[in-house]
Coordinates of C-alpha atoms in Angstrom, one line a residue:
X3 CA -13.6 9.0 27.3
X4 CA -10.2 10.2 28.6
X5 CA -8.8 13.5 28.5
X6 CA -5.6 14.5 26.9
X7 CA -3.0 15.4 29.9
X8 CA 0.9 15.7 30.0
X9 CA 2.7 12.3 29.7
X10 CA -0.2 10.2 28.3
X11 CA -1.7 10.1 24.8
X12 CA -4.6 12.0 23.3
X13 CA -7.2 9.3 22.9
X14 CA -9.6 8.7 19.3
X15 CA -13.0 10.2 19.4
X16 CA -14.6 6.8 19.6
X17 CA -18.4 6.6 19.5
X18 CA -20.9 4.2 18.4
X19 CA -21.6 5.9 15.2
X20 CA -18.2 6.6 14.7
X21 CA -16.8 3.1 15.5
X22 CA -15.9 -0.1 13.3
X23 CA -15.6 -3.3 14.2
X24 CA -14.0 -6.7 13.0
X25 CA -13.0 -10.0 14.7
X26 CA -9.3 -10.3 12.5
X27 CA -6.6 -12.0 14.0
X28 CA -3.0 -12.1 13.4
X29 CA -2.8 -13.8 10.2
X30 CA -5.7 -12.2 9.0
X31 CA -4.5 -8.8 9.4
X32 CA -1.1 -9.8 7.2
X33 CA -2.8 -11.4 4.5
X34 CA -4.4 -7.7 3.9
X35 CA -0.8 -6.0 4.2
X36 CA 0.2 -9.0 1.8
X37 CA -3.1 -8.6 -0.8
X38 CA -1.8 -5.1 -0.8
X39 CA 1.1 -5.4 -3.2
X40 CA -0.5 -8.7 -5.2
X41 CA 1.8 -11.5 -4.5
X42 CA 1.9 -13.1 -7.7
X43 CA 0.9 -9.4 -10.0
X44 CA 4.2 -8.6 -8.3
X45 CA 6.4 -11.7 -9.1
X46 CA 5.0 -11.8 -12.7
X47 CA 4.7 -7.9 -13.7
X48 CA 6.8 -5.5 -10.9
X49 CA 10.0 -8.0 -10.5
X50 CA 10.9 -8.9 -14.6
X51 CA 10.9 -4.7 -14.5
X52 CA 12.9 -4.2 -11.6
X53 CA 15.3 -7.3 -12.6
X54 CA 15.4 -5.1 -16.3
X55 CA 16.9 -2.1 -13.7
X56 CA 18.8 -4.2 -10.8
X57 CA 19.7 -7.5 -12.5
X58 CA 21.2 -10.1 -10.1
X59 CA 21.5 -7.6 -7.3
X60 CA 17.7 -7.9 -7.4
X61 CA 17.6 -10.2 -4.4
X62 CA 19.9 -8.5 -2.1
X63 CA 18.0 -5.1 -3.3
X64 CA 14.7 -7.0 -1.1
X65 CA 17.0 -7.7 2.1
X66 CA 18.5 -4.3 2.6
X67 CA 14.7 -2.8 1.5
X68 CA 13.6 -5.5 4.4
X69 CA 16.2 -4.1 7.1
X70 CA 15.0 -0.7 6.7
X71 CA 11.4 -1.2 6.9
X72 CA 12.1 -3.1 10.0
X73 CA 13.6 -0.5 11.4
X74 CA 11.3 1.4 10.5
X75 CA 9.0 -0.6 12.0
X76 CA 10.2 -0.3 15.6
X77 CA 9.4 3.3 15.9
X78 CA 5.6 2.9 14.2
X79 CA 5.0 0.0 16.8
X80 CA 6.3 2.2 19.2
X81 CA 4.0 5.1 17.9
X82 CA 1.2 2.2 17.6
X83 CA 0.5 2.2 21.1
X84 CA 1.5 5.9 22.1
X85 CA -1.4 6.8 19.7
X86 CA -3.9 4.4 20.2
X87 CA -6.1 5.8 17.4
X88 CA -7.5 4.3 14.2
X89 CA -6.2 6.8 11.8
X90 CA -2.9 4.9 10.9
X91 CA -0.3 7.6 9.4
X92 CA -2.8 10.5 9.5
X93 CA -3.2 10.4 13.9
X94 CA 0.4 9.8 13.8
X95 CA 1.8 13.1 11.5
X96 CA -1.0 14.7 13.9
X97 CA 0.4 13.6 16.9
X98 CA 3.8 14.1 15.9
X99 CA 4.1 17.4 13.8
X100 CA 0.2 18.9 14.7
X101 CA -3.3 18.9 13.1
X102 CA -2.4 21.1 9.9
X103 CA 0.1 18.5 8.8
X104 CA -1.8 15.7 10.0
X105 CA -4.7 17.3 7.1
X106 CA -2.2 17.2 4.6
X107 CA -0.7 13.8 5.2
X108 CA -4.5 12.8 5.4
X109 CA -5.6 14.0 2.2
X110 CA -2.0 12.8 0.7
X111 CA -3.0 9.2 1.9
X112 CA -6.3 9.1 1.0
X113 CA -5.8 10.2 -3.1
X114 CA -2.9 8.4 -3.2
X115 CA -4.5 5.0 -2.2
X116 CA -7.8 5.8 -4.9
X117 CA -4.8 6.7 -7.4
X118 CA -3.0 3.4 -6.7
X119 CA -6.5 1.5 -6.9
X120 CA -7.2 2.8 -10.0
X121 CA -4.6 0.5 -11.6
X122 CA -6.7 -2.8 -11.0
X123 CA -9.2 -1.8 -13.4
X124 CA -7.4 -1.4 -16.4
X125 CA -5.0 -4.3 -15.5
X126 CA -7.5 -6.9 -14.6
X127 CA -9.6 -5.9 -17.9
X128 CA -6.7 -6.5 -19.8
X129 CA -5.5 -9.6 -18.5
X130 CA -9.0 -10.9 -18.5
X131 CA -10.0 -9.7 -22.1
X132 CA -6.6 -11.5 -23.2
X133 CA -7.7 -14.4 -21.3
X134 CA -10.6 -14.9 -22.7
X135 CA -9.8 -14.0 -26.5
X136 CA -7.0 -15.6 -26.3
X137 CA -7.2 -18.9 -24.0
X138 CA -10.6 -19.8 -24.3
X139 CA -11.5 -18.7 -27.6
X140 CA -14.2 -16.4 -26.3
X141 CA -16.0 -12.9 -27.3
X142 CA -13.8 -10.0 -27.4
X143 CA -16.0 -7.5 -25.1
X144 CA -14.7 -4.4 -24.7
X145 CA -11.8 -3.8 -21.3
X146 CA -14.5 -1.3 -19.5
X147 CA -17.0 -4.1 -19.2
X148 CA -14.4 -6.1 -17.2
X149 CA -13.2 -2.8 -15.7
X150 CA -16.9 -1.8 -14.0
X151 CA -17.3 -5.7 -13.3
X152 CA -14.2 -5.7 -11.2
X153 CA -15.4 -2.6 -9.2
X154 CA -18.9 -3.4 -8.2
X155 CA -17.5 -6.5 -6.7
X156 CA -14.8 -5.2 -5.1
X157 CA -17.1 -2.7 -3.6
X158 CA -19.4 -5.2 -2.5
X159 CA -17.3 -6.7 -0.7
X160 CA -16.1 -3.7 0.7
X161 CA -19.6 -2.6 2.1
X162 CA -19.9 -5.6 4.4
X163 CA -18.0 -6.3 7.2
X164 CA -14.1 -6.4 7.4
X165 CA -13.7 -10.3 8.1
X166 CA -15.6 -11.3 5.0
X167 CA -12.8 -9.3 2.8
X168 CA -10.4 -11.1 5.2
X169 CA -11.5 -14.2 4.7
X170 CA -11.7 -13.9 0.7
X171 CA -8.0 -12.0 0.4
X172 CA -6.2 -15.1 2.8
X173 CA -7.9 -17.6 0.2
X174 CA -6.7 -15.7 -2.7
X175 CA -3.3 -15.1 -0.7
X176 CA -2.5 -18.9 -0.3
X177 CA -3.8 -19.9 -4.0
X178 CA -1.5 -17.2 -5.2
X179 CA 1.5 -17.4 -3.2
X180 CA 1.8 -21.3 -3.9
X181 CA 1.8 -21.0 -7.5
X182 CA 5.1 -18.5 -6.9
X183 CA 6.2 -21.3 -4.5
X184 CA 5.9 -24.0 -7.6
X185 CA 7.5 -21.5 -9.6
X186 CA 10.8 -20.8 -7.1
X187 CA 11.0 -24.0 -6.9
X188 CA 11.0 -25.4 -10.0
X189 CA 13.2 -22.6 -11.3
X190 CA 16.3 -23.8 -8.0
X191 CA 15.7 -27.3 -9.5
X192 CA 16.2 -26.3 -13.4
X193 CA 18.9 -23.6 -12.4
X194 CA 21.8 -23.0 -10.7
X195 CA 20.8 -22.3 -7.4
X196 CA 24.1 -20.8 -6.0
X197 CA 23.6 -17.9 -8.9
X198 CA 23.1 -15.0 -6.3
X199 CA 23.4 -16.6 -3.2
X200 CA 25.9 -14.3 -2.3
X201 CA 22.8 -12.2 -2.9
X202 CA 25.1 -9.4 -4.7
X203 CA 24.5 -6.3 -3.2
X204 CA 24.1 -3.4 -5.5
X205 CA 26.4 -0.2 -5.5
X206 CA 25.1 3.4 -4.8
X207 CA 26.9 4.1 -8.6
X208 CA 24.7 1.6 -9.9
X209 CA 23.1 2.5 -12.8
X210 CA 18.5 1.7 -12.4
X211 CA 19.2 1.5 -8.5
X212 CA 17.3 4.1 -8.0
X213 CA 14.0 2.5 -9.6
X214 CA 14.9 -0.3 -8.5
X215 CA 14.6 0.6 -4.7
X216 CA 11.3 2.3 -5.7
X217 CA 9.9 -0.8 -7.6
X218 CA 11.2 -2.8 -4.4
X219 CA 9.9 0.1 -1.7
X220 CA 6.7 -0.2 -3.1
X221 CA 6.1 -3.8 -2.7
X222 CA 5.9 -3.2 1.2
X223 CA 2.9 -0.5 0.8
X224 CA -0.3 -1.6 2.8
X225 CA 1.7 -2.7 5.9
X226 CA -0.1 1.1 7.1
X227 CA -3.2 -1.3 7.3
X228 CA -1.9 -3.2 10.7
X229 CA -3.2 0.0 12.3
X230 CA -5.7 1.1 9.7
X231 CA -7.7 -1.8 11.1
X232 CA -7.4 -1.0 15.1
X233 CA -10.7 -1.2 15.5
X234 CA -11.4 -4.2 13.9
X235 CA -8.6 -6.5 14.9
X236 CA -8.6 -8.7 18.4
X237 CA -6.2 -7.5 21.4
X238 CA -5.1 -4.9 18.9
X239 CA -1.7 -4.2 21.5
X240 CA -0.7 -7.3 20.6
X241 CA -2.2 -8.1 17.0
X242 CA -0.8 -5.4 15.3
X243 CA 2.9 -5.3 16.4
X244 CA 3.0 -9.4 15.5
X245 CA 0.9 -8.6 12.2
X246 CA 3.8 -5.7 11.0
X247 CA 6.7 -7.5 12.3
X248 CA 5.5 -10.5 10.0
X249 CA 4.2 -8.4 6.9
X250 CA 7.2 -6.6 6.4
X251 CA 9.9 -10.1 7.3
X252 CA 7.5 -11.6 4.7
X253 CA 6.9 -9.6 2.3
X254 CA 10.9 -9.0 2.1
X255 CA 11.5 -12.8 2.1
X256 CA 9.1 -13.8 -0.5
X257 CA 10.4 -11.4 -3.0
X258 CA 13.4 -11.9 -2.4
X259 CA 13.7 -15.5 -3.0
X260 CA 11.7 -15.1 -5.9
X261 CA 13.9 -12.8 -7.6
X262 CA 16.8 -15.2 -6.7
X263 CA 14.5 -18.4 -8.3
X264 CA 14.6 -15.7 -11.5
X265 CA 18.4 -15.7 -11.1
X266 CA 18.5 -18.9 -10.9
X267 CA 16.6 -20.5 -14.0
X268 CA 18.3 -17.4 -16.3
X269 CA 21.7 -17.3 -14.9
X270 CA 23.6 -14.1 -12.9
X271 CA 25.4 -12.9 -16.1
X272 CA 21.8 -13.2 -18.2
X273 CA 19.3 -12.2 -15.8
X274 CA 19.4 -8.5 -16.8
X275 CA 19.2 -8.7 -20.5
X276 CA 16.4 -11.5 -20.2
X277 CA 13.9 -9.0 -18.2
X278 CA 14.8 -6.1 -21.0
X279 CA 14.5 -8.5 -23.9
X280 CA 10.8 -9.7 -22.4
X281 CA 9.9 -8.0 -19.8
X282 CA 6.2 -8.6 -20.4
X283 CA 5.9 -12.5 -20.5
X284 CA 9.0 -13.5 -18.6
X285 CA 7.0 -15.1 -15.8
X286 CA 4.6 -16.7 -18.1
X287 CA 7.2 -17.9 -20.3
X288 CA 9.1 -19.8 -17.6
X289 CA 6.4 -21.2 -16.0
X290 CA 5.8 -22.9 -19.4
X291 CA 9.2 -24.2 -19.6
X292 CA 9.7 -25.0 -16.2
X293 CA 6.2 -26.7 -15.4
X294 CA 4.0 -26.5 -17.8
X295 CA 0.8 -24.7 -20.2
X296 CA -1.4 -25.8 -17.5
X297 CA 0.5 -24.6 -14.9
X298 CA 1.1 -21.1 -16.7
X299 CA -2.7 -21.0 -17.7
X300 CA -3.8 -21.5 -13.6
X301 CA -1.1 -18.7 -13.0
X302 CA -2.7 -16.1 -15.3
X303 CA -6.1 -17.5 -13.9
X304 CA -4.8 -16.7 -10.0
X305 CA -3.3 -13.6 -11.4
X306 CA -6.6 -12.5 -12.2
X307 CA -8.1 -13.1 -8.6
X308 CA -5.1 -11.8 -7.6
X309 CA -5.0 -8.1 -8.7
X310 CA -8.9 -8.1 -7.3
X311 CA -7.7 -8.9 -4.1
X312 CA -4.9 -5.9 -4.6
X313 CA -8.1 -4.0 -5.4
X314 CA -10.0 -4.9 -3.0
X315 CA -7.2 -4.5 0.1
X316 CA -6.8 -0.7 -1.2
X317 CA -10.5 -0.1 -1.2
X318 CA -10.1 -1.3 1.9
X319 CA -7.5 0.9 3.4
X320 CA -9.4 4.0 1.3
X321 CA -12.6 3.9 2.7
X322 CA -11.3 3.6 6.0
X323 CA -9.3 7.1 5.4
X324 CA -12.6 8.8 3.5
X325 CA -14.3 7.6 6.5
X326 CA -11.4 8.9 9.5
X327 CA -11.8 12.2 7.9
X328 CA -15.3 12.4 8.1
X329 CA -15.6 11.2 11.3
X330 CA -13.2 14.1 12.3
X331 CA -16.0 16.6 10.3
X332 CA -12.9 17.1 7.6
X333 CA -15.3 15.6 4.8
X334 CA -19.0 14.9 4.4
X335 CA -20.8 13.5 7.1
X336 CA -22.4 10.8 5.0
X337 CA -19.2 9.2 4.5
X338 CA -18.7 8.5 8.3
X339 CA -21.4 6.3 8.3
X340 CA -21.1 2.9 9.9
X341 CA -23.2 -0.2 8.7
X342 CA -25.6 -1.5 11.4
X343 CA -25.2 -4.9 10.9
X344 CA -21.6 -5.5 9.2
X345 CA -19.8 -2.3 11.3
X346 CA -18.4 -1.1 8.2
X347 CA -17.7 2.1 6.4
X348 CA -20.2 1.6 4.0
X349 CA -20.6 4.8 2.6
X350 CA -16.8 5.8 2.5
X351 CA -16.3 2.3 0.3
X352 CA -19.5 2.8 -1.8
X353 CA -17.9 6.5 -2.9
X354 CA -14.6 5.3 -3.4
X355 CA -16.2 2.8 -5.9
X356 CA -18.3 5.3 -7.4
X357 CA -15.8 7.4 -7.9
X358 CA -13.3 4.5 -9.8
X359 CA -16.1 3.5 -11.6
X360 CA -17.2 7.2 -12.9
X361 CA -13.3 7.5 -13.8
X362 CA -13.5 4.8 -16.1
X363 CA -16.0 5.8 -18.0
X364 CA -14.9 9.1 -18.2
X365 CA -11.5 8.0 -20.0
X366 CA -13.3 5.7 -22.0
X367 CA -15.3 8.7 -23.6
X368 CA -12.0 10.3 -23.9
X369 CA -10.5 7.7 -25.7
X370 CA -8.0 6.8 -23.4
X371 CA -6.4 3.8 -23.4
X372 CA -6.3 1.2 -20.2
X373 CA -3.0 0.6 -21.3
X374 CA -2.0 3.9 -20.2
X375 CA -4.0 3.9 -17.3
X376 CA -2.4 1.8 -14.8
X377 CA 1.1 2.9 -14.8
X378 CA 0.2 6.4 -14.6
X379 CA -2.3 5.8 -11.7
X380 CA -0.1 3.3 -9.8
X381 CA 2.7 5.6 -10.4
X382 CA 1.2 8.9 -9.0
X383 CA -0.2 7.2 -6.3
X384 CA 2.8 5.4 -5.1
X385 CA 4.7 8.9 -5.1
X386 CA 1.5 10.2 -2.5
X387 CA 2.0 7.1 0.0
X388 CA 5.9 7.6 -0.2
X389 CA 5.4 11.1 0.6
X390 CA 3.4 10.4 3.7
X391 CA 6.0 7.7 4.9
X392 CA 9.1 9.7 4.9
X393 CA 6.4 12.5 6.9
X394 CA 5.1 10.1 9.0
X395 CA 9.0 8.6 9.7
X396 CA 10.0 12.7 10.7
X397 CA 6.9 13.2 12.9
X398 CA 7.6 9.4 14.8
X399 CA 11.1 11.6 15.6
X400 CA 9.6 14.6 16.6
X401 CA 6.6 13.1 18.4
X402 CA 9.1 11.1 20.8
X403 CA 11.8 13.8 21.3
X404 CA 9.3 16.1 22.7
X405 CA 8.0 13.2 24.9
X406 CA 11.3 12.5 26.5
X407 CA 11.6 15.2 29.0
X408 CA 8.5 13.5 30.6
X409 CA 8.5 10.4 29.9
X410 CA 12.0 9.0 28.7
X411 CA 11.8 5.8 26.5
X412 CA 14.2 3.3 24.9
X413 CA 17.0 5.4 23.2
X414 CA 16.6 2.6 20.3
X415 CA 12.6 2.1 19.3
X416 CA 12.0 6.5 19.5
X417 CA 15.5 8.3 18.9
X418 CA 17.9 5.6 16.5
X419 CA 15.4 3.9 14.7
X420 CA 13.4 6.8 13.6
X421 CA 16.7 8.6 12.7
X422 CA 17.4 6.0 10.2
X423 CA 14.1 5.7 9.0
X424 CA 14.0 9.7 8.1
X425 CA 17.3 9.4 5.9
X426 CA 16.8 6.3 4.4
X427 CA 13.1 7.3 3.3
X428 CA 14.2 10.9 2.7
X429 CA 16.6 9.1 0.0
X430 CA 14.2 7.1 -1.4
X431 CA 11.6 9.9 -2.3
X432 CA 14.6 12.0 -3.5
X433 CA 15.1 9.3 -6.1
X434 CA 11.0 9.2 -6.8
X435 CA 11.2 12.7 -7.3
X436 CA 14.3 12.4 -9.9
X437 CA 12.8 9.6 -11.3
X438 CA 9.6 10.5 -11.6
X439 CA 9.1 10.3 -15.1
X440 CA 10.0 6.1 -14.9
X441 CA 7.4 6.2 -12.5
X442 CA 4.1 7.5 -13.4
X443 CA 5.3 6.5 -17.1
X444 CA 4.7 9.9 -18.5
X445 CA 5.8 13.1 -20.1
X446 CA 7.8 16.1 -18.5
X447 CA 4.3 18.0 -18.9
X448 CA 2.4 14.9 -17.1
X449 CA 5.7 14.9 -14.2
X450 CA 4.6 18.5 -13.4
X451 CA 1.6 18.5 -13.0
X452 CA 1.3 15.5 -11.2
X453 CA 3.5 16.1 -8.8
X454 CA 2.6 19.8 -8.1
X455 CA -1.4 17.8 -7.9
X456 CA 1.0 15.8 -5.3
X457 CA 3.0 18.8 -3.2
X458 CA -0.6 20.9 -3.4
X459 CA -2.6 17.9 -1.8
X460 CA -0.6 18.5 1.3
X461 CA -0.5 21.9 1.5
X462 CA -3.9 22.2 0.6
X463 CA -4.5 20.4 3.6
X464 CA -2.1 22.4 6.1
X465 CA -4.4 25.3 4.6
X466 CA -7.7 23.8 5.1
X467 CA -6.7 22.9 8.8
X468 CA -6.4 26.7 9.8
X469 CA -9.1 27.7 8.2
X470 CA -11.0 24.8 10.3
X471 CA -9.4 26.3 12.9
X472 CA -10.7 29.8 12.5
X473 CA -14.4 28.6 11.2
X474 CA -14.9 26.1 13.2
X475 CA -12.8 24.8 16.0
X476 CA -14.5 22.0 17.1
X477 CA -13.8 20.3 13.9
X478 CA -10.0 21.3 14.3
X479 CA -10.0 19.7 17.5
X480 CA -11.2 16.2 16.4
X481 CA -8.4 16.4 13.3
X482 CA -6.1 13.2 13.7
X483 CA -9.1 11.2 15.5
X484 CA -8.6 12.8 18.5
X485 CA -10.6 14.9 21.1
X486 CA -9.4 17.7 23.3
X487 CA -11.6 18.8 26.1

């Protein structure tokens, strides 16, 4: 195991116990980026509301969200293989702006992506329970049957190794992504298909641009996983620049032609008002009239599949957190366990299910209902992972200006690109924060004391790393998966 020394990077505490493995290849690797934001739960829930905000500028909204990521892209490939550690943003704030803010982006990450997970349960019930009821005439049973269902098999799948998650989210990809396919295409055939192909792009006065970038922001979440996975990846120098490149071109792509296919079937001018007028069923309505019942009924049926595989992908990236930090002596021991046979984190993905699964039942005792669930949860969650991004985009800055006295690099990948990726994320979690209420679907009460939960997460952890510090340095030093002799 190699030292840290000036000029070359401080390398992961790697052991046996400590180390996962996988055999994912390119493609692999994006269809978990791609799981991450639910192809078709996008297309048929996220875009009608963000077409209800952005209307026909919808499409060029995706392009320009696209640009930015890509830029933002070539410093984290860049910091990728500077930091060749497995801890995805939480080694890179380390490396960047130091272990107490590495803590804090840690613990940001890691409740934000259980938050964010906790929509699938409410959702899938929901859709499932209408499914059933409604389509095949079957028993109503009660949403936190389908709820806990959903979570003991995501978790199982969780607990073995990565490939065999791999191997169920690119099935579930492909199904999913062709029914959106049909669906474009259908809708250019009915339509107009030059509506939008100037691809209108939307003014800063705008009014919903704001949302609208976040709806569209949030889409690209999970592309942290090209170097979540390290370990478990082949030729991971190579895998995982190829793997983000192609996530984030598309991710930006797909959506974006499907929100021109919308524009299409409904018209420029009518777009808008069609999303506010019926938000809910605007996919499943014009998959009816464009190819069929049948072909609507398979789409809610892959819709299903598809928000367990959105489940499943930020279990996933979780556990592998839950476990970072406890392989760094930050949390419990236990949960930095590695399965014998599969070289999973079994432990870490066996609590992160526990811990959904004891939240379910706890706000069905309460009373509350899964209706009001997911939006919150999704909501709060996406506001955590934001955070981290713009503080992750900063510390890719800082971590390469200090480098260039000693070893100077392309002006480009660690000084411009960064720069741009720190202003235009800085905007974009100004306009969370303003519009956090849209977000989380809440109250002014519920918008304070999330985000202070939010603010205190990170600071909490900035605290918690001195006192590590203080208590017990060795711990401190391992902070960010890395080892200082």
């Amino acid at each position: 195991m190699s030292s840290s020394t000036k000029g070359k990077p401080v390398t992961p505490t790697q052991t046996q116990n400590h180390k996962l493995s996988g055999n994912m290849g390119v493609g692999e690797l994006v269809m978990n980026v791609l799981a991450f934001s639910s192809p078709l739960t996008t297309v048929a829930g996220t875009l009608p509301v963000m077409l209800l905000f952005s209307g026909h500028t919808a499409p060029g909204i995706y392009l320009l969200v696209t640009l930015m990521l890509l830029i933002f892209s070539v410093g984290f490939v860049k910091m990728s293989r500077s930091v060749e550690a497995p801890g995805g943003f939480y080694s890179f704030v380390t490396a960047g702006l130091g272990k107490p803010a590495g803590l804090g982006g840690a613990l940001l990450a890691l409740v934000g992506y259980i938050f964010i997970g906790f929509f699938a349960p409410s959702l899938f019930a929901l859709t499932l329970q209408s499914f059933v009821v409604n389509t095949l005439n079957g028993p109503d049973i009660p949403w936190y049957w389908y709820g806990l269902g959903i979570i003991a098999i995501t978790t199982a799948l969780a607990y073995n190794r990565i490939d065999l998650s791999a191997k169920v989210l690119t099935a579930v990809m492909l199904l999913e992504s062709t029914v959106v396919i049909i669906f474009d295409i259908a809708a250019f055939a009915s339509g107009d298909v030059s509506q939008g192909v100037g691809f209108s792009m939307p003014w800063i006065t705008d009014a919903g641009l704001g949302l609208a970038l976040l709806f569209a922001v949030g889409n690209f979440f999970g592309f942290e996983a090209t170097v979540i996975y390290r370990d478990e990846v082949r030729n991971p120098d190579r895998t995982i620049p190829r793997a983000t490149y192609l996530a984030v071109v598309g991710i930006g792509l797909f959506y974006a032609v499907a929100a021109w296919a919308y524009t299409a079937f409904l018209g420029a001018d009518n777009v808008q008002e069609a999303a506010k007028a019926n938000t809910v069923n605007l996919f499943n309505d014009g998959a009816t009239a464009l190819v069929g019942k049948i072909f609507a009924d398979v789409g809610v049926v892959l819709l299903i599949t598809s928000i367990l595989a959105s489940m499943l992908s930020i279990q996933n990236i979780a556990a592998r957190y839950s476990f970072s930090l406890a392989a760094d002596g930050a949390l419990p021991a236990a949960l930095s366990r590695v399965h014998a046979r599969h070289k999973s984190p079994y432990v870490s993905a066996l609590a992160v299910g526990l811990l959904w699964a004891v939240a379910t039942v706890v706000f069905t005792l309460l009373g509350v209902a899964p209706e009001a669930l997911y939006p919150i949860a999704s909501g709060s969650g996406t506001f955590s992972v934001l955070l981290l991004m713009f503080i992750t985009s900063f510390a890719v800055l800082v971590y390469f200006v200090r480098r260039r006295g000693y070893a100077p690099e392309s002006v480009w990948k660690t000084i411009v690109a960064p720069i741009v990726s720190v202003v235009f994320l800085g905007l974009i979690t100004y306009l969370a924060i303003a519009n956090y209420p849209e977000l989380i679907g809440g109250s002014a009460i519920m918008t304070a004391i999330f985000m202070t939960f939010t603010f205190a997460l990170f600071i909490g952890g900035i605290v918690y790393a001195y006192f590590l510090r203080s208590k017990r340095p060795d711990v401190y030093a391992r902070l960010g998966r890395q080892k200082i002799d």
